[in-house]
């Protein structure tokens, strides 16, 4: 990992926004979720611009992983079709995206 000032700065904001996003996924409004997704997207592009590819990949994985828990999407990531009620396991919520691999492993 690079120990530059840019890396430390972006990492601090990434961790902060990741924590805030996870806190507001279940209790926050769509506006709050969109705010944190937008901040993470900004950090993603800043990391790429500074040559911090691994950090950028981690930020992108966080954004994509968060889509499993809410319906808010960045403009560059369209809303995927949600499974119908018949294909949804008993413990899934109506707005929750289901990962087919988790479903196969029984984690859903």
Short mmCIF file of the N, C-alpha and C atoms (twelve columns), coordinates in Angstrom:
data_MODEL
# 
_entry.id   MODEL 
# 
loop_
_atom_site.group_PDB 
_atom_site.id 
_atom_site.type_symbol 
_atom_site.label_atom_id 
_atom_site.label_alt_id 
_atom_site.label_comp_id 
_atom_site.label_asym_id 
_atom_site.label_seq_id 
_atom_site.Cartn_x 
_atom_site.Cartn_y 
_atom_site.Cartn_z 
_atom_site.pdbx_PDB_model_num 
ATOM 1   N N  . UNK A 1   0.839   -1.186  0.000   1 
ATOM 2   C CA . UNK A 1   0.000   0.000   0.000   1 
ATOM 3   C C  . UNK A 1   0.879   1.242   0.000   1 
ATOM 4   N N  . UNK A 2   0.365   2.254   -0.631  1 
ATOM 5   C CA . UNK A 2   1.076   3.520   -0.630  1 
ATOM 6   C C  . UNK A 2   0.781   4.255   0.677   1 
ATOM 7   N N  . UNK A 3   1.801   4.858   1.236   1 
ATOM 8   C CA . UNK A 3   1.585   5.615   2.467   1 
ATOM 9   C C  . UNK A 3   1.720   7.105   2.179   1 
ATOM 10  N N  . UNK A 4   1.070   7.544   1.132   1 
ATOM 11  C CA . UNK A 4   1.111   8.950   0.781   1 
ATOM 12  C C  . UNK A 4   0.011   9.698   1.523   1 
ATOM 13  N N  . UNK A 5   0.131   10.999  1.507   1 
ATOM 14  C CA . UNK A 5   -0.898  11.830  2.156   1 
ATOM 15  C C  . UNK A 5   -2.246  11.647  1.467   1 
ATOM 16  N N  . UNK A 6   -2.234  11.506  0.136   1 
ATOM 17  C CA . UNK A 6   -3.494  11.323  -0.604  1 
ATOM 18  C C  . UNK A 6   -4.162  10.016  -0.205  1 
ATOM 19  N N  . UNK A 7   -3.374  8.952   -0.070  1 
ATOM 20  C CA . UNK A 7   -3.933  7.659   0.317   1 
ATOM 21  C C  . UNK A 7   -4.565  7.734   1.700   1 
ATOM 22  N N  . UNK A 8   -3.842  8.289   2.655   1 
ATOM 23  C CA . UNK A 8   -4.361  8.397   4.019   1 
ATOM 24  C C  . UNK A 8   -5.631  9.241   4.074   1 
ATOM 25  N N  . UNK A 9   -5.636  10.311  3.311   1 
ATOM 26  C CA . UNK A 9   -6.791  11.202  3.275   1 
ATOM 27  C C  . UNK A 9   -8.008  10.483  2.697   1 
ATOM 28  N N  . UNK A 10  -7.833  9.830   1.548   1 
ATOM 29  C CA . UNK A 10  -8.945  9.131   0.901   1 
ATOM 30  C C  . UNK A 10  -9.407  7.945   1.741   1 
ATOM 31  N N  . UNK A 11  -8.480  7.241   2.350   1 
ATOM 32  C CA . UNK A 11  -8.840  6.102   3.184   1 
ATOM 33  C C  . UNK A 11  -9.679  6.534   4.386   1 
ATOM 34  N N  . UNK A 12  -9.320  7.654   4.995   1 
ATOM 35  C CA . UNK A 12  -10.077 8.155   6.138   1 
ATOM 36  C C  . UNK A 12  -11.527 8.459   5.728   1 
ATOM 37  N N  . UNK A 13  -11.692 9.149   4.599   1 
ATOM 38  C CA . UNK A 13  -13.042 9.479   4.143   1 
ATOM 39  C C  . UNK A 13  -13.805 8.250   3.661   1 
ATOM 40  N N  . UNK A 14  -13.093 7.303   3.064   1 
ATOM 41  C CA . UNK A 14  -13.735 6.064   2.633   1 
ATOM 42  C C  . UNK A 14  -14.301 5.309   3.835   1 
ATOM 43  N N  . UNK A 15  -13.500 5.138   4.863   1 
ATOM 44  C CA . UNK A 15  -13.954 4.428   6.061   1 
ATOM 45  C C  . UNK A 15  -15.120 5.141   6.731   1 
ATOM 46  N N  . UNK A 16  -15.062 6.465   6.784   1 
ATOM 47  C CA . UNK A 16  -16.123 7.244   7.398   1 
ATOM 48  C C  . UNK A 16  -17.437 7.085   6.631   1 
ATOM 49  N N  . UNK A 17  -17.392 7.258   5.302   1 
ATOM 50  C CA . UNK A 17  -18.614 7.157   4.507   1 
ATOM 51  C C  . UNK A 17  -19.145 5.735   4.443   1 
ATOM 52  N N  . UNK A 18  -18.263 4.759   4.469   1 
ATOM 53  C CA . UNK A 18  -18.685 3.358   4.495   1 
ATOM 54  C C  . UNK A 18  -19.459 3.067   5.782   1 
ATOM 55  N N  . UNK A 19  -18.946 3.553   6.908   1 
ATOM 56  C CA . UNK A 19  -19.614 3.361   8.191   1 
ATOM 57  C C  . UNK A 19  -20.968 4.060   8.216   1 
ATOM 58  N N  . UNK A 20  -21.000 5.299   7.737   1 
ATOM 59  C CA . UNK A 20  -22.260 6.043   7.727   1 
ATOM 60  C C  . UNK A 20  -23.286 5.396   6.798   1 
ATOM 61  N N  . UNK A 21  -22.832 4.896   5.654   1 
ATOM 62  C CA . UNK A 21  -23.751 4.216   4.744   1 
ATOM 63  C C  . UNK A 21  -24.334 2.980   5.401   1 
ATOM 64  N N  . UNK A 22  -23.497 2.187   6.047   1 
ATOM 65  C CA . UNK A 22  -24.007 0.971   6.687   1 
ATOM 66  C C  . UNK A 22  -24.971 1.293   7.830   1 
ATOM 67  N N  . UNK A 23  -24.750 2.415   8.508   1 
ATOM 68  C CA . UNK A 23  -25.656 2.811   9.590   1 
ATOM 69  C C  . UNK A 23  -27.011 3.260   9.053   1 
ATOM 70  N N  . UNK A 24  -27.034 3.898   7.886   1 
ATOM 71  C CA . UNK A 24  -28.265 4.474   7.360   1 
ATOM 72  C C  . UNK A 24  -28.995 3.581   6.367   1 
ATOM 73  N N  . UNK A 25  -28.449 2.427   6.028   1 
ATOM 74  C CA . UNK A 25  -29.109 1.550   5.065   1 
ATOM 75  C C  . UNK A 25  -30.485 1.129   5.575   1 
ATOM 76  N N  . UNK A 26  -30.583 0.774   6.828   1 
ATOM 77  C CA . UNK A 26  -31.859 0.293   7.370   1 
ATOM 78  C C  . UNK A 26  -32.714 1.396   7.962   1 
ATOM 79  N N  . UNK A 27  -32.105 2.458   8.468   1 
ATOM 80  C CA . UNK A 27  -32.880 3.470   9.179   1 
ATOM 81  C C  . UNK A 27  -32.954 4.804   8.452   1 
ATOM 82  N N  . UNK A 28  -32.123 5.003   7.444   1 
ATOM 83  C CA . UNK A 28  -32.069 6.305   6.782   1 
ATOM 84  C C  . UNK A 28  -33.035 6.433   5.616   1 
ATOM 85  N N  . UNK A 29  -33.098 7.635   5.096   1 
ATOM 86  C CA . UNK A 29  -33.925 7.896   3.932   1 
ATOM 87  C C  . UNK A 29  -33.121 7.618   2.672   1 
ATOM 88  N N  . UNK A 30  -33.808 7.600   1.537   1 
ATOM 89  C CA . UNK A 30  -33.128 7.401   0.257   1 
ATOM 90  C C  . UNK A 30  -32.159 8.551   -0.019  1 
ATOM 91  N N  . UNK A 31  -32.485 9.735   0.462   1 
ATOM 92  C CA . UNK A 31  -31.610 10.892  0.263   1 
ATOM 93  C C  . UNK A 31  -30.282 10.678  1.000   1 
ATOM 94  N N  . UNK A 32  -30.337 10.204  2.229   1 
ATOM 95  C CA . UNK A 32  -29.117 9.966   2.995   1 
ATOM 96  C C  . UNK A 32  -28.271 8.875   2.345   1 
ATOM 97  N N  . UNK A 33  -28.916 7.817   1.890   1 
ATOM 98  C CA . UNK A 33  -28.184 6.735   1.231   1 
ATOM 99  C C  . UNK A 33  -27.535 7.252   -0.043  1 
ATOM 100 N N  . UNK A 34  -28.264 8.043   -0.821  1 
ATOM 101 C CA . UNK A 34  -27.715 8.609   -2.059  1 
ATOM 102 C C  . UNK A 34  -26.536 9.536   -1.753  1 
ATOM 103 N N  . UNK A 35  -26.618 10.254  -0.666  1 
ATOM 104 C CA . UNK A 35  -25.524 11.151  -0.276  1 
ATOM 105 C C  . UNK A 35  -24.243 10.360  -0.030  1 
ATOM 106 N N  . UNK A 36  -24.324 9.268   0.710   1 
ATOM 107 C CA . UNK A 36  -23.140 8.487   1.020   1 
ATOM 108 C C  . UNK A 36  -22.638 7.721   -0.202  1 
ATOM 109 N N  . UNK A 37  -23.558 7.246   -1.044  1 
ATOM 110 C CA . UNK A 37  -23.131 6.601   -2.287  1 
ATOM 111 C C  . UNK A 37  -22.400 7.595   -3.191  1 
ATOM 112 N N  . UNK A 38  -22.911 8.809   -3.259  1 
ATOM 113 C CA . UNK A 38  -22.253 9.840   -4.061  1 
ATOM 114 C C  . UNK A 38  -20.868 10.173  -3.529  1 
ATOM 115 N N  . UNK A 39  -20.740 10.227  -2.207  1 
ATOM 116 C CA . UNK A 39  -19.428 10.492  -1.607  1 
ATOM 117 C C  . UNK A 39  -18.460 9.354   -1.917  1 
ATOM 118 N N  . UNK A 40  -18.941 8.110   -1.830  1 
ATOM 119 C CA . UNK A 40  -18.080 6.973   -2.152  1 
ATOM 120 C C  . UNK A 40  -17.684 6.969   -3.623  1 
ATOM 121 N N  . UNK A 41  -18.621 7.342   -4.496  1 
ATOM 122 C CA . UNK A 41  -18.315 7.421   -5.923  1 
ATOM 123 C C  . UNK A 41  -17.254 8.487   -6.186  1 
ATOM 124 N N  . UNK A 42  -17.358 9.608   -5.504  1 
ATOM 125 C CA . UNK A 42  -16.360 10.679  -5.616  1 
ATOM 126 C C  . UNK A 42  -14.989 10.185  -5.171  1 
ATOM 127 N N  . UNK A 43  -14.963 9.482   -4.049  1 
ATOM 128 C CA . UNK A 43  -13.705 8.948   -3.540  1 
ATOM 129 C C  . UNK A 43  -13.117 7.914   -4.495  1 
ATOM 130 N N  . UNK A 44  -13.992 7.139   -5.139  1 
ATOM 131 C CA . UNK A 44  -13.541 6.149   -6.122  1 
ATOM 132 C C  . UNK A 44  -12.760 6.827   -7.245  1 
ATOM 133 N N  . UNK A 45  -13.342 7.890   -7.802  1 
ATOM 134 C CA . UNK A 45  -12.687 8.584   -8.918  1 
ATOM 135 C C  . UNK A 45  -11.429 9.314   -8.470  1 
ATOM 136 N N  . UNK A 46  -11.423 9.828   -7.251  1 
ATOM 137 C CA . UNK A 46  -10.219 10.479  -6.738  1 
ATOM 138 C C  . UNK A 46  -9.092  9.463   -6.546  1 
ATOM 139 N N  . UNK A 47  -9.448  8.278   -6.054  1 
ATOM 140 C CA . UNK A 47  -8.438  7.234   -5.873  1 
ATOM 141 C C  . UNK A 47  -7.846  6.823   -7.225  1 
ATOM 142 N N  . UNK A 48  -8.707  6.664   -8.223  1 
ATOM 143 C CA . UNK A 48  -8.204  6.327   -9.556  1 
ATOM 144 C C  . UNK A 48  -7.300  7.428   -10.091 1 
ATOM 145 N N  . UNK A 49  -7.705  8.666   -9.902  1 
ATOM 146 C CA . UNK A 49  -6.925  9.800   -10.384 1 
ATOM 147 C C  . UNK A 49  -5.561  9.919   -9.726  1 
ATOM 148 N N  . UNK A 50  -5.449  9.410   -8.507  1 
ATOM 149 C CA . UNK A 50  -4.171  9.449   -7.789  1 
ATOM 150 C C  . UNK A 50  -3.370  8.162   -7.955  1 
ATOM 151 N N  . UNK A 51  -3.843  7.271   -8.815  1 
ATOM 152 C CA . UNK A 51  -3.118  6.028   -9.050  1 
ATOM 153 C C  . UNK A 51  -3.278  4.993   -7.952  1 
ATOM 154 N N  . UNK A 52  -4.282  5.141   -7.112  1 
ATOM 155 C CA . UNK A 52  -4.524  4.215   -6.006  1 
ATOM 156 C C  . UNK A 52  -5.571  3.184   -6.440  1 
ATOM 157 N N  . UNK A 53  -5.165  2.312   -7.347  1 
ATOM 158 C CA . UNK A 53  -6.085  1.368   -7.975  1 
ATOM 159 C C  . UNK A 53  -6.699  0.400   -6.978  1 
ATOM 160 N N  . UNK A 54  -5.915  -0.128  -6.060  1 
ATOM 161 C CA . UNK A 54  -6.454  -1.091  -5.087  1 
ATOM 162 C C  . UNK A 54  -7.498  -0.452  -4.178  1 
ATOM 163 N N  . UNK A 55  -7.261  0.776   -3.765  1 
ATOM 164 C CA . UNK A 55  -8.248  1.487   -2.957  1 
ATOM 165 C C  . UNK A 55  -9.524  1.713   -3.761  1 
ATOM 166 N N  . UNK A 56  -9.364  2.095   -5.020  1 
ATOM 167 C CA . UNK A 56  -10.526 2.314   -5.883  1 
ATOM 168 C C  . UNK A 56  -11.340 1.030   -6.039  1 
ATOM 169 N N  . UNK A 57  -10.664 -0.091  -6.196  1 
ATOM 170 C CA . UNK A 57  -11.371 -1.375  -6.311  1 
ATOM 171 C C  . UNK A 57  -12.148 -1.689  -5.036  1 
ATOM 172 N N  . UNK A 58  -11.548 -1.414  -3.889  1 
ATOM 173 C CA . UNK A 58  -12.231 -1.650  -2.625  1 
ATOM 174 C C  . UNK A 58  -13.464 -0.776  -2.473  1 
ATOM 175 N N  . UNK A 59  -13.358 0.468   -2.897  1 
ATOM 176 C CA . UNK A 59  -14.505 1.383   -2.829  1 
ATOM 177 C C  . UNK A 59  -15.619 0.894   -3.754  1 
ATOM 178 N N  . UNK A 60  -15.249 0.468   -4.938  1 
ATOM 179 C CA . UNK A 60  -16.254 -0.032  -5.886  1 
ATOM 180 C C  . UNK A 60  -16.942 -1.275  -5.341  1 
ATOM 181 N N  . UNK A 61  -16.176 -2.182  -4.727  1 
ATOM 182 C CA . UNK A 61  -16.780 -3.379  -4.134  1 
ATOM 183 C C  . UNK A 61  -17.755 -3.010  -3.029  1 
ATOM 184 N N  . UNK A 62  -17.421 -1.994  -2.244  1 
ATOM 185 C CA . UNK A 62  -18.323 -1.540  -1.182  1 
ATOM 186 C C  . UNK A 62  -19.625 -1.016  -1.775  1 
ATOM 187 N N  . UNK A 63  -19.519 -0.217  -2.826  1 
ATOM 188 C CA . UNK A 63  -20.713 0.338   -3.474  1 
ATOM 189 C C  . UNK A 63  -21.588 -0.782  -4.011  1 
ATOM 190 N N  . UNK A 64  -20.982 -1.711  -4.743  1 
ATOM 191 C CA . UNK A 64  -21.754 -2.802  -5.339  1 
ATOM 192 C C  . UNK A 64  -22.344 -3.719  -4.270  1 
ATOM 193 N N  . UNK A 65  -21.617 -3.967  -3.199  1 
ATOM 194 C CA . UNK A 65  -22.130 -4.801  -2.114  1 
ATOM 195 C C  . UNK A 65  -23.319 -4.135  -1.424  1 
ATOM 196 N N  . UNK A 66  -23.275 -2.816  -1.304  1 
ATOM 197 C CA . UNK A 66  -24.366 -2.112  -0.622  1 
ATOM 198 C C  . UNK A 66  -25.672 -2.214  -1.394  1 
ATOM 199 N N  . UNK A 67  -25.609 -2.466  -2.694  1 
ATOM 200 C CA . UNK A 67  -26.822 -2.569  -3.500  1 
ATOM 201 C C  . UNK A 67  -27.705 -3.737  -3.067  1 
ATOM 202 N N  . UNK A 68  -27.152 -4.676  -2.340  1 
ATOM 203 C CA . UNK A 68  -27.937 -5.804  -1.855  1 
ATOM 204 C C  . UNK A 68  -28.941 -5.372  -0.792  1 
ATOM 205 N N  . UNK A 69  -28.743 -4.194  -0.206  1 
ATOM 206 C CA . UNK A 69  -29.525 -3.799  0.952   1 
ATOM 207 C C  . UNK A 69  -30.424 -2.590  0.740   1 
ATOM 208 N N  . UNK A 70  -30.388 -1.969  -0.442  1 
ATOM 209 C CA . UNK A 70  -31.242 -0.809  -0.705  1 
ATOM 210 C C  . UNK A 70  -31.495 -0.682  -2.200  1 
ATOM 211 N N  . UNK A 71  -32.436 0.174   -2.570  1 
ATOM 212 C CA . UNK A 71  -32.832 0.352   -3.966  1 
ATOM 213 C C  . UNK A 71  -32.170 1.550   -4.636  1 
ATOM 214 N N  . UNK A 72  -31.414 2.340   -3.911  1 
ATOM 215 C CA . UNK A 72  -30.776 3.533   -4.467  1 
ATOM 216 C C  . UNK A 72  -29.589 3.098   -5.314  1 
ATOM 217 N N  . UNK A 73  -29.475 3.655   -6.527  1 
ATOM 218 C CA . UNK A 73  -28.378 3.310   -7.423  1 
ATOM 219 C C  . UNK A 73  -27.706 4.565   -7.942  1 
ATOM 220 N N  . UNK A 74  -26.413 4.457   -8.190  1 
ATOM 221 C CA . UNK A 74  -25.701 5.531   -8.869  1 
ATOM 222 C C  . UNK A 74  -26.124 5.516   -10.338 1 
ATOM 223 N N  . UNK A 75  -26.082 6.661   -11.023 1 
ATOM 224 C CA . UNK A 75  -26.524 6.693   -12.423 1 
ATOM 225 C C  . UNK A 75  -25.766 5.717   -13.328 1 
ATOM 226 N N  . UNK A 76  -24.523 5.401   -12.995 1 
ATOM 227 C CA . UNK A 76  -23.748 4.488   -13.828 1 
ATOM 228 C C  . UNK A 76  -24.057 3.012   -13.532 1 
ATOM 229 N N  . UNK A 77  -24.871 2.739   -12.509 1 
ATOM 230 C CA . UNK A 77  -25.259 1.372   -12.161 1 
ATOM 231 C C  . UNK A 77  -26.777 1.269   -12.178 1 
ATOM 232 N N  . UNK A 78  -27.365 0.746   -13.237 1 
ATOM 233 C CA . UNK A 78  -28.835 0.678   -13.305 1 
ATOM 234 C C  . UNK A 78  -29.412 -0.307  -12.294 1 
ATOM 235 N N  . UNK A 79  -30.675 -0.090  -11.962 1 
ATOM 236 C CA . UNK A 79  -31.386 -0.958  -11.033 1 
ATOM 237 C C  . UNK A 79  -31.600 -2.311  -11.695 1 
ATOM 238 N N  . UNK A 80  -31.197 -3.353  -11.002 1 
ATOM 239 C CA . UNK A 80  -31.384 -4.703  -11.527 1 
ATOM 240 C C  . UNK A 80  -32.808 -5.154  -11.238 1 
ATOM 241 N N  . UNK A 81  -33.271 -6.098  -12.008 1 
ATOM 242 C CA . UNK A 81  -34.612 -6.624  -11.799 1 
ATOM 243 C C  . UNK A 81  -34.606 -7.446  -10.517 1 
ATOM 244 N N  . UNK A 82  -35.527 -7.142  -9.618  1 
ATOM 245 C CA . UNK A 82  -35.606 -7.896  -8.375  1 
ATOM 246 C C  . UNK A 82  -36.392 -9.175  -8.608  1 
ATOM 247 N N  . UNK A 83  -36.058 -10.236 -7.925  1 
ATOM 248 C CA . UNK A 83  -36.780 -11.499 -8.090  1 
ATOM 249 C C  . UNK A 83  -38.229 -11.355 -7.638  1 
ATOM 250 N N  . UNK A 84  -39.084 -12.176 -8.191  1 
ATOM 251 C CA . UNK A 84  -40.490 -12.151 -7.808  1 
ATOM 252 C C  . UNK A 84  -40.636 -12.774 -6.424  1 
ATOM 253 N N  . UNK A 85  -41.801 -12.632 -5.856  1 
ATOM 254 C CA . UNK A 85  -42.052 -13.137 -4.508  1 
ATOM 255 C C  . UNK A 85  -41.866 -14.648 -4.458  1 
ATOM 256 N N  . UNK A 86  -42.222 -15.361 -5.535  1 
ATOM 257 C CA . UNK A 86  -42.118 -16.814 -5.531  1 
ATOM 258 C C  . UNK A 86  -40.667 -17.291 -5.443  1 
ATOM 259 N N  . UNK A 87  -39.716 -16.531 -6.006  1 
ATOM 260 C CA . UNK A 87  -38.323 -16.953 -6.002  1 
ATOM 261 C C  . UNK A 87  -37.565 -16.405 -4.797  1 
ATOM 262 N N  . UNK A 88  -38.220 -15.613 -3.987  1 
ATOM 263 C CA . UNK A 88  -37.581 -14.964 -2.854  1 
ATOM 264 C C  . UNK A 88  -37.650 -15.874 -1.626  1 
ATOM 265 N N  . UNK A 89  -36.541 -16.068 -0.907  1 
ATOM 266 C CA . UNK A 89  -36.595 -16.868 0.317   1 
ATOM 267 C C  . UNK A 89  -37.451 -16.194 1.386   1 
ATOM 268 N N  . UNK A 90  -37.843 -16.955 2.381   1 
ATOM 269 C CA . UNK A 90  -38.743 -16.459 3.426   1 
ATOM 270 C C  . UNK A 90  -38.175 -15.298 4.219   1 
ATOM 271 N N  . UNK A 91  -36.851 -15.244 4.421   1 
ATOM 272 C CA . UNK A 91  -36.279 -14.209 5.276   1 
ATOM 273 C C  . UNK A 91  -35.827 -12.973 4.496   1 
ATOM 274 N N  . UNK A 92  -36.122 -12.871 3.201   1 
ATOM 275 C CA . UNK A 92  -35.719 -11.719 2.393   1 
ATOM 276 C C  . UNK A 92  -36.773 -10.624 2.477   1 
ATOM 277 N N  . UNK A 93  -36.323 -9.395  2.412   1 
ATOM 278 C CA . UNK A 93  -37.219 -8.256  2.442   1 
ATOM 279 C C  . UNK A 93  -37.578 -7.864  1.015   1 
ATOM 280 N N  . UNK A 94  -38.750 -7.242  0.778   1 
ATOM 281 C CA . UNK A 94  -39.185 -6.925  -0.574  1 
ATOM 282 C C  . UNK A 94  -38.204 -6.088  -1.387  1 
ATOM 283 N N  . UNK A 95  -37.480 -5.145  -0.796  1 
ATOM 284 C CA . UNK A 95  -36.567 -4.298  -1.549  1 
ATOM 285 C C  . UNK A 95  -35.144 -4.824  -1.630  1 
ATOM 286 N N  . UNK A 96  -34.904 -5.988  -1.063  1 
ATOM 287 C CA . UNK A 96  -33.537 -6.495  -0.972  1 
ATOM 288 C C  . UNK A 96  -33.153 -7.279  -2.220  1 
ATOM 289 N N  . UNK A 97  -31.961 -7.000  -2.743  1 
ATOM 290 C CA . UNK A 97  -31.423 -7.750  -3.871  1 
ATOM 291 C C  . UNK A 97  -30.884 -9.074  -3.333  1 
ATOM 292 N N  . UNK A 98  -31.067 -10.146 -4.078  1 
ATOM 293 C CA . UNK A 98  -30.604 -11.449 -3.640  1 
ATOM 294 C C  . UNK A 98  -29.463 -11.897 -4.543  1 
ATOM 295 N N  . UNK A 99  -28.357 -12.267 -3.944  1 
ATOM 296 C CA . UNK A 99  -27.215 -12.779 -4.680  1 
ATOM 297 C C  . UNK A 99  -27.433 -14.264 -4.919  1 
ATOM 298 N N  . UNK A 100 -27.385 -14.698 -6.186  1 
ATOM 299 C CA . UNK A 100 -27.663 -16.097 -6.518  1 
ATOM 300 C C  . UNK A 100 -26.652 -17.032 -5.856  1 
ATOM 301 N N  . UNK A 101 -25.401 -16.588 -5.700  1 
ATOM 302 C CA . UNK A 101 -24.402 -17.439 -5.051  1 
ATOM 303 C C  . UNK A 101 -24.723 -17.631 -3.573  1 
ATOM 304 N N  . UNK A 102 -25.202 -16.567 -2.914  1 
ATOM 305 C CA . UNK A 102 -25.622 -16.700 -1.520  1 
ATOM 306 C C  . UNK A 102 -26.826 -17.636 -1.412  1 
ATOM 307 N N  . UNK A 103 -27.714 -17.545 -2.378  1 
ATOM 308 C CA . UNK A 103 -28.891 -18.381 -2.400  1 
ATOM 309 C C  . UNK A 103 -28.502 -19.837 -2.548  1 
ATOM 310 N N  . UNK A 104 -27.535 -20.114 -3.408  1 
ATOM 311 C CA . UNK A 104 -27.077 -21.476 -3.625  1 
ATOM 312 C C  . UNK A 104 -26.425 -22.032 -2.370  1 
ATOM 313 N N  . UNK A 105 -25.611 -21.199 -1.703  1 
ATOM 314 C CA . UNK A 105 -24.940 -21.634 -0.476  1 
ATOM 315 C C  . UNK A 105 -25.896 -21.684 0.715   1 
ATOM 316 N N  . UNK A 106 -27.068 -21.090 0.573   1 
ATOM 317 C CA . UNK A 106 -28.030 -21.089 1.646   1 
ATOM 318 C C  . UNK A 106 -27.865 -19.953 2.621   1 
ATOM 319 N N  . UNK A 107 -27.070 -18.943 2.263   1 
ATOM 320 C CA . UNK A 107 -26.821 -17.820 3.164   1 
ATOM 321 C C  . UNK A 107 -27.910 -16.777 3.086   1 
ATOM 322 N N  . UNK A 108 -28.769 -16.829 2.098   1 
ATOM 323 C CA . UNK A 108 -29.816 -15.805 1.947   1 
ATOM 324 C C  . UNK A 108 -30.892 -16.122 2.879   1 
# 
